[in-house]
Coordinates of C-alpha atoms in Angstrom, one line a residue:
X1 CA 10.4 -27.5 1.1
X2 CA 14.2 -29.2 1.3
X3 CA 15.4 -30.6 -1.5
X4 CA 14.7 -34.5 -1.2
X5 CA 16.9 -37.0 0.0
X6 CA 17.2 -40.6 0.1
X7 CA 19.3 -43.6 1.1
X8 CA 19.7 -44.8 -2.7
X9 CA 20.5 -42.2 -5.9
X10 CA 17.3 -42.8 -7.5
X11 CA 18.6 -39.6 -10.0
X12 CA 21.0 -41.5 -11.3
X13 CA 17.9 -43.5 -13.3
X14 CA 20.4 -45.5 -15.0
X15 CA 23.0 -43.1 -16.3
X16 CA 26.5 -44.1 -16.6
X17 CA 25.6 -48.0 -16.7
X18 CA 25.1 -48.5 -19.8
X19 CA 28.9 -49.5 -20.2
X20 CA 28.5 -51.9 -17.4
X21 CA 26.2 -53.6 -18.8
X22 CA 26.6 -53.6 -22.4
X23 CA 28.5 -56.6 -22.5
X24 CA 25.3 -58.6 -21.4
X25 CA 23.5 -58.6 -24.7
X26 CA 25.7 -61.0 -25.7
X27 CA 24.4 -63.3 -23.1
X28 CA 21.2 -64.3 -25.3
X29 CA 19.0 -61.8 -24.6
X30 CA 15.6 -61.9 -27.1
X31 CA 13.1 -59.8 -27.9
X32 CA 10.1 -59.5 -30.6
X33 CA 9.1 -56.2 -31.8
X34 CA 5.6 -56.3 -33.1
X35 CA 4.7 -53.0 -34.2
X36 CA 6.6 -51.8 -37.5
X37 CA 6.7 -47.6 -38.4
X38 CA 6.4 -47.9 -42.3
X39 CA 3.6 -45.4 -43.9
X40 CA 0.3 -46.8 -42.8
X41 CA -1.6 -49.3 -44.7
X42 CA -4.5 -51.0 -43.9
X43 CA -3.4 -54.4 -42.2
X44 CA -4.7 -58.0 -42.6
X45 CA -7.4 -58.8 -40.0
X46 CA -6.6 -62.0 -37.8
X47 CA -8.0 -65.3 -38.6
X48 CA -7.8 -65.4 -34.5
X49 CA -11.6 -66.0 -32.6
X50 CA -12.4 -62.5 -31.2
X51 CA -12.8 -62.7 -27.5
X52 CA -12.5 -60.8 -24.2
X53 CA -9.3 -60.3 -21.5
X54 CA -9.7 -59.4 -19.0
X55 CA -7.0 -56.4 -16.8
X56 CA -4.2 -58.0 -15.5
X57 CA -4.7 -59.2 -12.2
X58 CA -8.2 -59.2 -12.3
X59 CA -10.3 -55.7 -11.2
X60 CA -10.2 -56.7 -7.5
X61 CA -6.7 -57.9 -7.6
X62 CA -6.2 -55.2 -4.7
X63 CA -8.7 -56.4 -2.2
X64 CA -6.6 -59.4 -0.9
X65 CA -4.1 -56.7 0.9
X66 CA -4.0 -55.0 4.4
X67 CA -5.1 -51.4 3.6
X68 CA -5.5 -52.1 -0.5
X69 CA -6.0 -49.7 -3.3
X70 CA -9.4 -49.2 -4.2
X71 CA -11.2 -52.0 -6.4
X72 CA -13.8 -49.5 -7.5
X73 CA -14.0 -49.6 -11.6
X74 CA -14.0 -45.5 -10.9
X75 CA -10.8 -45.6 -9.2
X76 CA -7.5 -45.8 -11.9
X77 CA -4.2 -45.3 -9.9
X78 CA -2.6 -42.4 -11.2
X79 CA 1.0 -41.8 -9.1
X80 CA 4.1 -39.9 -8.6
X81 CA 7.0 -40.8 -8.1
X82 CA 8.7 -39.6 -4.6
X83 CA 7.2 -36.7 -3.3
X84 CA 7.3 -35.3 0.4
X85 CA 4.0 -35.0 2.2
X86 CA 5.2 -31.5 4.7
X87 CA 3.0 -28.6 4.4
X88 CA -0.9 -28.8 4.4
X89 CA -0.9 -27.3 1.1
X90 CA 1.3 -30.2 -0.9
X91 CA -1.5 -33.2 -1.1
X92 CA -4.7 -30.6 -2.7
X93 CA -2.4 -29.1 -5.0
X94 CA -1.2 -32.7 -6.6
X95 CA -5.0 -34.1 -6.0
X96 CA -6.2 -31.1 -8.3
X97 CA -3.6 -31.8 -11.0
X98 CA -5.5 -35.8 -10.9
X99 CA -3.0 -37.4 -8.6
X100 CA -4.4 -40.1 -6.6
X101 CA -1.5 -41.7 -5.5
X102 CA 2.1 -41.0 -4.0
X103 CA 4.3 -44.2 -4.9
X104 CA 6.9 -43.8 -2.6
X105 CA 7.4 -40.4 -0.1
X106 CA 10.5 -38.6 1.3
X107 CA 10.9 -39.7 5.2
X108 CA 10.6 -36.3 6.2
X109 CA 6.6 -37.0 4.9
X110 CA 3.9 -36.7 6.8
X111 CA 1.3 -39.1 5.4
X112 CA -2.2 -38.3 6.9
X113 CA -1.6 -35.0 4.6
X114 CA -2.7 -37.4 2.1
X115 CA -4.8 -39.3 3.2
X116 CA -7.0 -36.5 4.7
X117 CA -7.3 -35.6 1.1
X118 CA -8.5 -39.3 0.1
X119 CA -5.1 -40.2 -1.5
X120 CA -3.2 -43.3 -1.3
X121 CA 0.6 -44.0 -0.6
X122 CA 2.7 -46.8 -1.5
X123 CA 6.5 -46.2 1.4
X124 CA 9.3 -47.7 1.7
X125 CA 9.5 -47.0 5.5
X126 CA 6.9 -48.0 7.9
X127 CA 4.2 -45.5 7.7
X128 CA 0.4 -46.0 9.5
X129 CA -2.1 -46.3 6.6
X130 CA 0.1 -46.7 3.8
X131 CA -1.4 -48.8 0.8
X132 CA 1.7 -51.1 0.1
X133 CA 5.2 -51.2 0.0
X134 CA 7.7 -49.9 -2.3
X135 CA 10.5 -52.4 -2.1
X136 CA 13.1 -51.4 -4.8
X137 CA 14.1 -48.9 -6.9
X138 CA 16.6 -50.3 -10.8
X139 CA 18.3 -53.0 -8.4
X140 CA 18.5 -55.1 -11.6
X141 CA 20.9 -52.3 -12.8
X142 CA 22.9 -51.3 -9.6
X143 CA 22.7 -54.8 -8.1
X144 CA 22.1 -57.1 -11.6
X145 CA 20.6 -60.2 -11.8
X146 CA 22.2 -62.8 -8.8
X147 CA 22.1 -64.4 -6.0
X148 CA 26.1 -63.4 -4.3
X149 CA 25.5 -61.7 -0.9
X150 CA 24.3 -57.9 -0.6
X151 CA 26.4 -55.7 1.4
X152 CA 23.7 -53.5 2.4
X153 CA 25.2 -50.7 0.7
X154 CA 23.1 -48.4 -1.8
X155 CA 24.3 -47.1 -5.1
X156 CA 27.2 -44.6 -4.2
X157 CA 28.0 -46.1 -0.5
X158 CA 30.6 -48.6 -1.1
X159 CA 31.0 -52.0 -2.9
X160 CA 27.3 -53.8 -3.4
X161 CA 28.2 -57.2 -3.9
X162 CA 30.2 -59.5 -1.7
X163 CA 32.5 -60.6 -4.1
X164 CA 32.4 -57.1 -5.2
X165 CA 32.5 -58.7 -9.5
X166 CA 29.4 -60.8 -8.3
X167 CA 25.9 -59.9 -9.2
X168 CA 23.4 -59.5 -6.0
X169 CA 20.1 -58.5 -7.0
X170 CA 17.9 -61.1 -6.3
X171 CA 19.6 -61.2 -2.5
X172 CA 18.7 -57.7 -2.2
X173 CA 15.1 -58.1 -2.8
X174 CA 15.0 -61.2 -1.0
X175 CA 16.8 -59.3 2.4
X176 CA 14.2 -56.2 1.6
X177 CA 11.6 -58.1 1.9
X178 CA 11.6 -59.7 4.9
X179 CA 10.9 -56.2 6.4
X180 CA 7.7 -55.7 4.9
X181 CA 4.9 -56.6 7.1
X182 CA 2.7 -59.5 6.2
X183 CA -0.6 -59.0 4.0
X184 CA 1.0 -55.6 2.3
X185 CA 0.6 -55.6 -1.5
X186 CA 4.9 -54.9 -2.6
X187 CA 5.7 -52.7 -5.2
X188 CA 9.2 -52.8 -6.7
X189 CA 10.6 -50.7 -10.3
X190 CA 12.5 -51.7 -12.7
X191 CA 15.0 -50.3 -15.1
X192 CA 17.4 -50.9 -18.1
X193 CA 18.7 -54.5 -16.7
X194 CA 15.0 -55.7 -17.2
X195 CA 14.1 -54.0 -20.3
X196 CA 17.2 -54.2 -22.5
X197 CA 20.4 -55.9 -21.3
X198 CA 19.7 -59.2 -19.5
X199 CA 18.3 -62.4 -20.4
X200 CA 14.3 -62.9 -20.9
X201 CA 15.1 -66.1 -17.8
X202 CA 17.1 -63.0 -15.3
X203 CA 14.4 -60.2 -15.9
X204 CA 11.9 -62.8 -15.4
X205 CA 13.0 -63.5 -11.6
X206 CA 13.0 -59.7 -10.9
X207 CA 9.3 -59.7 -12.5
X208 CA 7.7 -62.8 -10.6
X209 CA 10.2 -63.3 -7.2
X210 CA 9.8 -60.4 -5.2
X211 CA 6.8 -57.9 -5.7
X212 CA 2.8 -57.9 -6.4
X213 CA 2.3 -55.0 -9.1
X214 CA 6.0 -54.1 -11.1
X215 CA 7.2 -51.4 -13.3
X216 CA 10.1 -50.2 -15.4
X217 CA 11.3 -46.8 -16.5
X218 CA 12.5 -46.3 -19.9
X219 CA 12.2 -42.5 -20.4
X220 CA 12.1 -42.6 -24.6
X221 CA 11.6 -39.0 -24.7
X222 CA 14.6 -37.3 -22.6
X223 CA 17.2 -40.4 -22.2
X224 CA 20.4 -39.1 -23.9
X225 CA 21.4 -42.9 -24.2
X226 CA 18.7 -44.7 -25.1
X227 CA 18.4 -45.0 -28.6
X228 CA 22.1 -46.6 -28.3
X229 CA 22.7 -49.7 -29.8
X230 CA 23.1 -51.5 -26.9
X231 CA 19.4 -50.2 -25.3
X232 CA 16.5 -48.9 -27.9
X233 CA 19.1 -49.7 -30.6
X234 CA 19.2 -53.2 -29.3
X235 CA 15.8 -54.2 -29.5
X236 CA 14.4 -52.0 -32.4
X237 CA 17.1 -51.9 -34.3
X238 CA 18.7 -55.2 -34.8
X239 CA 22.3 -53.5 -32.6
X240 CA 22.1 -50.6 -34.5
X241 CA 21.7 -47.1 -33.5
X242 CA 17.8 -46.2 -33.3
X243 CA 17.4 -43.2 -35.6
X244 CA 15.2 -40.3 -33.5
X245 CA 12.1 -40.8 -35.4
X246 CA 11.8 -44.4 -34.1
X247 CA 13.3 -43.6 -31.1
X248 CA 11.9 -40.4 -29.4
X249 CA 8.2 -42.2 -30.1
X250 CA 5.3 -42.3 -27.6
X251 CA 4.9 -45.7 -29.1
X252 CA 8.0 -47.0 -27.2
X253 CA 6.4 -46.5 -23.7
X254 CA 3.7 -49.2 -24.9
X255 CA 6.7 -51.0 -25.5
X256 CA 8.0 -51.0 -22.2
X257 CA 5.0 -52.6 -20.9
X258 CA 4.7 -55.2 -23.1
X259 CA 8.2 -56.4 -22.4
X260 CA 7.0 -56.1 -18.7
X261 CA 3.8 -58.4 -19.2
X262 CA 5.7 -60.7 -21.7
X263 CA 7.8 -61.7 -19.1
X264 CA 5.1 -61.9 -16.4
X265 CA 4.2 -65.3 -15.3
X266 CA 1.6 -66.9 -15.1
X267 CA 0.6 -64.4 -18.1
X268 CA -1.6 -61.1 -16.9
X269 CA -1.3 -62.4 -13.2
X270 CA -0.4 -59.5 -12.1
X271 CA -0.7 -55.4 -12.8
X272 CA 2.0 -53.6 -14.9
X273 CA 2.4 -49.7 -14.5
X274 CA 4.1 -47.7 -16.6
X275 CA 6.8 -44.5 -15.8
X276 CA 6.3 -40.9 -17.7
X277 CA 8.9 -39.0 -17.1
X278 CA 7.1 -35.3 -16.9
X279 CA 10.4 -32.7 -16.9
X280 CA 14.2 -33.0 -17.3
X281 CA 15.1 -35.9 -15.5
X282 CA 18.8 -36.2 -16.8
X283 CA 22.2 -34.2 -15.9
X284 CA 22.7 -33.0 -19.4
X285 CA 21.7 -30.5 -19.9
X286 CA 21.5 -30.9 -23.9
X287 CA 20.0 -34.2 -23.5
X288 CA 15.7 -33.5 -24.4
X289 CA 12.8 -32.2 -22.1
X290 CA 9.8 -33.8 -22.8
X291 CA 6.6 -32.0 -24.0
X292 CA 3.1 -32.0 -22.6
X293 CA 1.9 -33.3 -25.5
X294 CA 4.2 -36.4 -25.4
X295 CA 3.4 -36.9 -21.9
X296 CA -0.1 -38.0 -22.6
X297 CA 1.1 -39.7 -25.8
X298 CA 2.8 -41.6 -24.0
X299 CA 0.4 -42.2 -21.1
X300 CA -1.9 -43.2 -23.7
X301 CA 0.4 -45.6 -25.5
X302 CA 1.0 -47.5 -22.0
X303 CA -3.0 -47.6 -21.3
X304 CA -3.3 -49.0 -24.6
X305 CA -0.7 -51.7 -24.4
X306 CA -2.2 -52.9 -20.7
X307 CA -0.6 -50.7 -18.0
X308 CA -2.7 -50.8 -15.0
X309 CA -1.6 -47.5 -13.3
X310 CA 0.2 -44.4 -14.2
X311 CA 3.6 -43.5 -12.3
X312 CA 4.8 -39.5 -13.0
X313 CA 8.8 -38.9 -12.7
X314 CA 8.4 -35.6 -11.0
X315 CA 12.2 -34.6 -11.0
X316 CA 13.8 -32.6 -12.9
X317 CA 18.1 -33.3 -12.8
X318 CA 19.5 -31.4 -15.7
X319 CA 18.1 -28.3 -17.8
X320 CA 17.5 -24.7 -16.9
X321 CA 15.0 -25.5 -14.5
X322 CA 15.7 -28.5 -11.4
X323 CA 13.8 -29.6 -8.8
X324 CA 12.4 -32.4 -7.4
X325 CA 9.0 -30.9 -7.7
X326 CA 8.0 -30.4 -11.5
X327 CA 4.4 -30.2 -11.3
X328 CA 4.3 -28.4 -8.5
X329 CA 6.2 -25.7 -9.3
X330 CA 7.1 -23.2 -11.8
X331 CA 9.3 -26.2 -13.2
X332 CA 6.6 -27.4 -14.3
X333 CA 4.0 -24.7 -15.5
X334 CA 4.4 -25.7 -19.5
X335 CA 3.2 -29.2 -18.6
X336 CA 1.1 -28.7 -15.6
X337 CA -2.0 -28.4 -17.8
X338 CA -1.2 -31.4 -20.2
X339 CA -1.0 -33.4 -17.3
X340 CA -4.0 -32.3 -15.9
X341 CA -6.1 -32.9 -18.6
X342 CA -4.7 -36.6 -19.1
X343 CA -5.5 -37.1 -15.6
X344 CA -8.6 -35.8 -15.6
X345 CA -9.5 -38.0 -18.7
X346 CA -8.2 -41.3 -16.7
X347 CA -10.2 -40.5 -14.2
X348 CA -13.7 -40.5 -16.5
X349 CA -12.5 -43.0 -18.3
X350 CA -11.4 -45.6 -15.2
X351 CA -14.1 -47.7 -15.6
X352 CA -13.6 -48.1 -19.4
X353 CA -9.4 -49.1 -18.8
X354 CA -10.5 -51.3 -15.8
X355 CA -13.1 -52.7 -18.1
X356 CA -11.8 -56.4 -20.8
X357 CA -10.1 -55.8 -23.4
X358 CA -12.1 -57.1 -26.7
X359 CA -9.1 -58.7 -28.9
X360 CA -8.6 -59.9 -32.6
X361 CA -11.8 -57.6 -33.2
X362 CA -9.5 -54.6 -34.8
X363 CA -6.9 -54.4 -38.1
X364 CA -5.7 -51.0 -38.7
X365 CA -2.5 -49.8 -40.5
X366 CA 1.4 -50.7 -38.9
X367 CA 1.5 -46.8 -38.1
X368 CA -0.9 -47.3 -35.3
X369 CA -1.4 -48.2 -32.0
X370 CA -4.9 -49.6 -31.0
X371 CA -7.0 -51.9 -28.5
X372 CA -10.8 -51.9 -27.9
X373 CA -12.4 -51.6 -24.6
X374 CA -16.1 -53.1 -23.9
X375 CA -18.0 -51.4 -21.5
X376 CA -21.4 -50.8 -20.2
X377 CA -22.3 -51.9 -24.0
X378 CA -20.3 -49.8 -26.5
X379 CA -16.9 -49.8 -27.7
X380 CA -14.2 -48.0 -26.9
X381 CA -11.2 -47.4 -29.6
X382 CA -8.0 -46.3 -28.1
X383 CA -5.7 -45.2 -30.5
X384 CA -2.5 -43.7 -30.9
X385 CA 0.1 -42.6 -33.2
X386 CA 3.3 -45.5 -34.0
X387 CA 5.0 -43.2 -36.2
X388 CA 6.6 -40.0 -36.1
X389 CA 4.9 -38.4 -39.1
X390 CA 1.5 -37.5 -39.6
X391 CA -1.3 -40.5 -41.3
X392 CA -4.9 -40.9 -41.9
X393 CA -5.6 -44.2 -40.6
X394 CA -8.0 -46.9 -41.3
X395 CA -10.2 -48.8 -38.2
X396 CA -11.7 -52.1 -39.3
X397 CA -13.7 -53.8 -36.8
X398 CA -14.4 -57.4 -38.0
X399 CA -17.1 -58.2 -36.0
X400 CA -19.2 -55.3 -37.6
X401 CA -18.6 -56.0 -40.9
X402 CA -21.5 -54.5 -42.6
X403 CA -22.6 -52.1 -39.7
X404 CA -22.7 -48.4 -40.2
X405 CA -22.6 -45.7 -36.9
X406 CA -21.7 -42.4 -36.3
X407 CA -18.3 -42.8 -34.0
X408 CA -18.0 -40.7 -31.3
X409 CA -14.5 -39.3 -30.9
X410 CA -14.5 -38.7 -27.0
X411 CA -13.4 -35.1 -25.9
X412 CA -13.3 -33.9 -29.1
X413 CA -16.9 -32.6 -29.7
X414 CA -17.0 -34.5 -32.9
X415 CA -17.9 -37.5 -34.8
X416 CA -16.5 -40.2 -38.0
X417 CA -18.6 -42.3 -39.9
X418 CA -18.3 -45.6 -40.1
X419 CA -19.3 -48.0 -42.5
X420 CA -18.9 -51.3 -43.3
X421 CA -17.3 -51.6 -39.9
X422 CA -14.7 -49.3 -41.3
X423 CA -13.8 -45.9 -40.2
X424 CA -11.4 -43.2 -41.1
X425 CA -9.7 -40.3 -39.1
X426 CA -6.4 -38.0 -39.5
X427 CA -3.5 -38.3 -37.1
X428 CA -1.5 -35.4 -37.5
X429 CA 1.7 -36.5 -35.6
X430 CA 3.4 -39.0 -33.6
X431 CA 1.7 -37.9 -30.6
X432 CA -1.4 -38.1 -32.3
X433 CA -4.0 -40.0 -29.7
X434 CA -7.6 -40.7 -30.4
X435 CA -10.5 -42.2 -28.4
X436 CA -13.5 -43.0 -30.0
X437 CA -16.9 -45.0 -28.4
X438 CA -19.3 -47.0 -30.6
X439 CA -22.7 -46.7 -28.6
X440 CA -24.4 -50.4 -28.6
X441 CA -21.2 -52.0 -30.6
X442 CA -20.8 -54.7 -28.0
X443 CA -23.7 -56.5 -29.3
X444 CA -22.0 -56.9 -32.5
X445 CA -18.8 -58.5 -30.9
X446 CA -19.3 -59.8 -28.0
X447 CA -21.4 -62.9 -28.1

């Protein structure tokens, strides 16, 4: 297989415009971090009523689209990120690693490779049986938030904006739209403009205007830049340069996705997904590579905050080893299996993450991340690390005050006693994740 090309420099992911757009956090941007990193203690329970949410979007938000995504509780979209579909071998060798979904392919693809293999395919070229639409790729950074006509050039092709100084993003999506056939579910991502530099009213427009499910990539583990003052720095850390330990933290990624569904409107109306990056995916080559085991922290963290599907960055750009086919490939042999078994984990648990959320229910020290799952009649914990050392961390579930079980920690062959609602367990880093189901606790709590 070629190298992959395409009509916009997706590897740039950002790099190089952070000096652009620096100048915009003076512009009022706001943002609320909620989760502290302090040593753990055990936190306050909420006076708040505990009730149910349901997933963003609804579970058959897909069904009202030509050609949808499956609405089957079993089915979790799990993705990667630009792939080409050419020999007969490409789609089984991603389908065994857990993919279930190419979100975006190489034109050169040829699709029925994947769907032969029961596989799904969002493109951003007119393909038959494609699932949806991939609109845009970081326009709010190459384009920025505006309304001043597009060119029609991409990134690297010429001046963007006509007055070249203007701002043209929202035109851009608006133009790119119009080409998408009608009834097909529209799929755009998002990048540092949305996340970190413009105003909560500009990022807003990208998230609502144009697309039906949205994402952003903010690649905590591997992006030389972000933990700059004027990115992570700016929104963790009051302006200030984000120290690594706060900064290089599976927790972030959980961040990400709230900023995404904070800004969504009308609130959880539609699906968030969240970007892992799974290699190298900048030109420095000192800059870091991530680690299996922070990929699935930080798949784990996005689940837990709300994501509703799973994109993989499957390029590597910098380091000893590029291609633009990490798991495939040797690139990708120290990861392959860590993805795999997060995949493979989504995929028993799908009807547990498509199942409501159960909320105000939980209190647990500031050095975790947590959210319950009700489903078929237990509980489901999902916990991960918020810190970058390791903790032994307290579970308080309000509704079972007074209740005592033996807590099944899923995939661990092993169990924690709770009682008085209360349960204990060791997280020995800040990739630390933990799953634990509390047969018949939906009685207690869900009334």
């Amino acid at each position: 297989m070629g190298k992959i090309t395409r009509r916009r420099t997706a590897g740039a992911r950002g790099i190089g415009l952070s000096v652009l757009f620096a100048a915009v956090l003076a512009s009022g941007l706001s943002f609320v971090w909620n989760q502290t990193q302090p040593a753990p203690a055990e936190a306050v329970a909420t006076a708040a009523p505990v009730q149910l949410r349901g997933v963003d979007g609804g579970t058959d938000y897909f069904a009202k689209y030509a050609n949808p995504l499956p609405t089957d509780p079993a089915y979790f979209p799990v993705g990667v990120w630009l792939e080409s579909l050419i020999e007969p071998t490409d789609a089984p060798k991603d389908r065994l690693m857990g993919i279930n979904l190419y979100v975006d392919l190489t034109s050169s693809s040829d699709i029925t490779l994947a769907t032969k293999e029961g596989m799904r395919a969002l493109t951003s070229i007119p393909m038959a049986n494609a699932a949806g639409w991939m609109l845009s790729d970081e326009v709010d950074m190459w384009a920025g938030p505006g309304d001043a006509a597009w060119t029609g050039n991409w990134p690297g092709y010429g001046p963007i904006c006509t007055p070249e100084n203007e701002r043209c993003g929202y035109t851009v999506l608006r133009d790119l739209r119009e080409s998408v056939p009608a009834g097909t579910m529209v799929y755009a991502n998002y990048g540092k403009g949305v996340t970190f530099w413009e105003t909560n009213g500009q990022a807003a427009a990208f998230v609502n205007d144009f697309q039906d499910v949205v994402s952003a990539d903010n690649y905590w583990f591997t992006d030389p830049y972000i933990c700059g003052p004027s990115e992570g720095g700016a929104v963790l850390a009051a302006g200030a340069q984000l120290e690594p330990g706060k900064c290089r933290l599976a927790a972030n990624y959980g961040w990400t996705v709230d900023r995404l569904r904070s800004l969504v409107n009308p609130a959880a109306s539609k699906p968030v997904w969240s970007f892992v990056e799974v290699g190298h995916p900048f030109t420095q080559a000192d800059a870091p590579t991530i680690t299996g085991p922070e990929i699935r922290a930080a798949v784990w963290s996005s689940l837990i905050h709300g994501a509703r599907g799973i994109v993989y960055f499957n390029h590597n750009f910098g380091g000893d080893c590029q291609t633009q086919h990490v798991l495939r490939g040797p690139c990708g042999d120290a990861v392959r299996p860590w993805v795999t078994d997060v995949n493979a984990q989504i995929t028993r648990l799908a009807p547990v993450l498509n199942a409501p959320f159960l909320e105000n229910a939980l209190s647990h020290g500031e050095g975790i991340d947590a959210a319950i799952k009700v489903h078929d009649g237990s509980l489901y914990v999902l916990a991960g690390s918020a810190q970058a050392g390791q903790q032994d961390a307290v579970f308080r579930l309000t509704c079972m005050a007074g209740a005592g079980a033996a807590v099944t920690v899923v995939d661990e062959n092993r169990t924690v006693t709770m009682a008085d609602g209360a349960f204990t367990d060791h997280f020995a880093d800040g990739n630390a994740v933990h799953l634990y189901r509390i047969d018949g606790g939906a009685a207690s709590c869900v009334k």
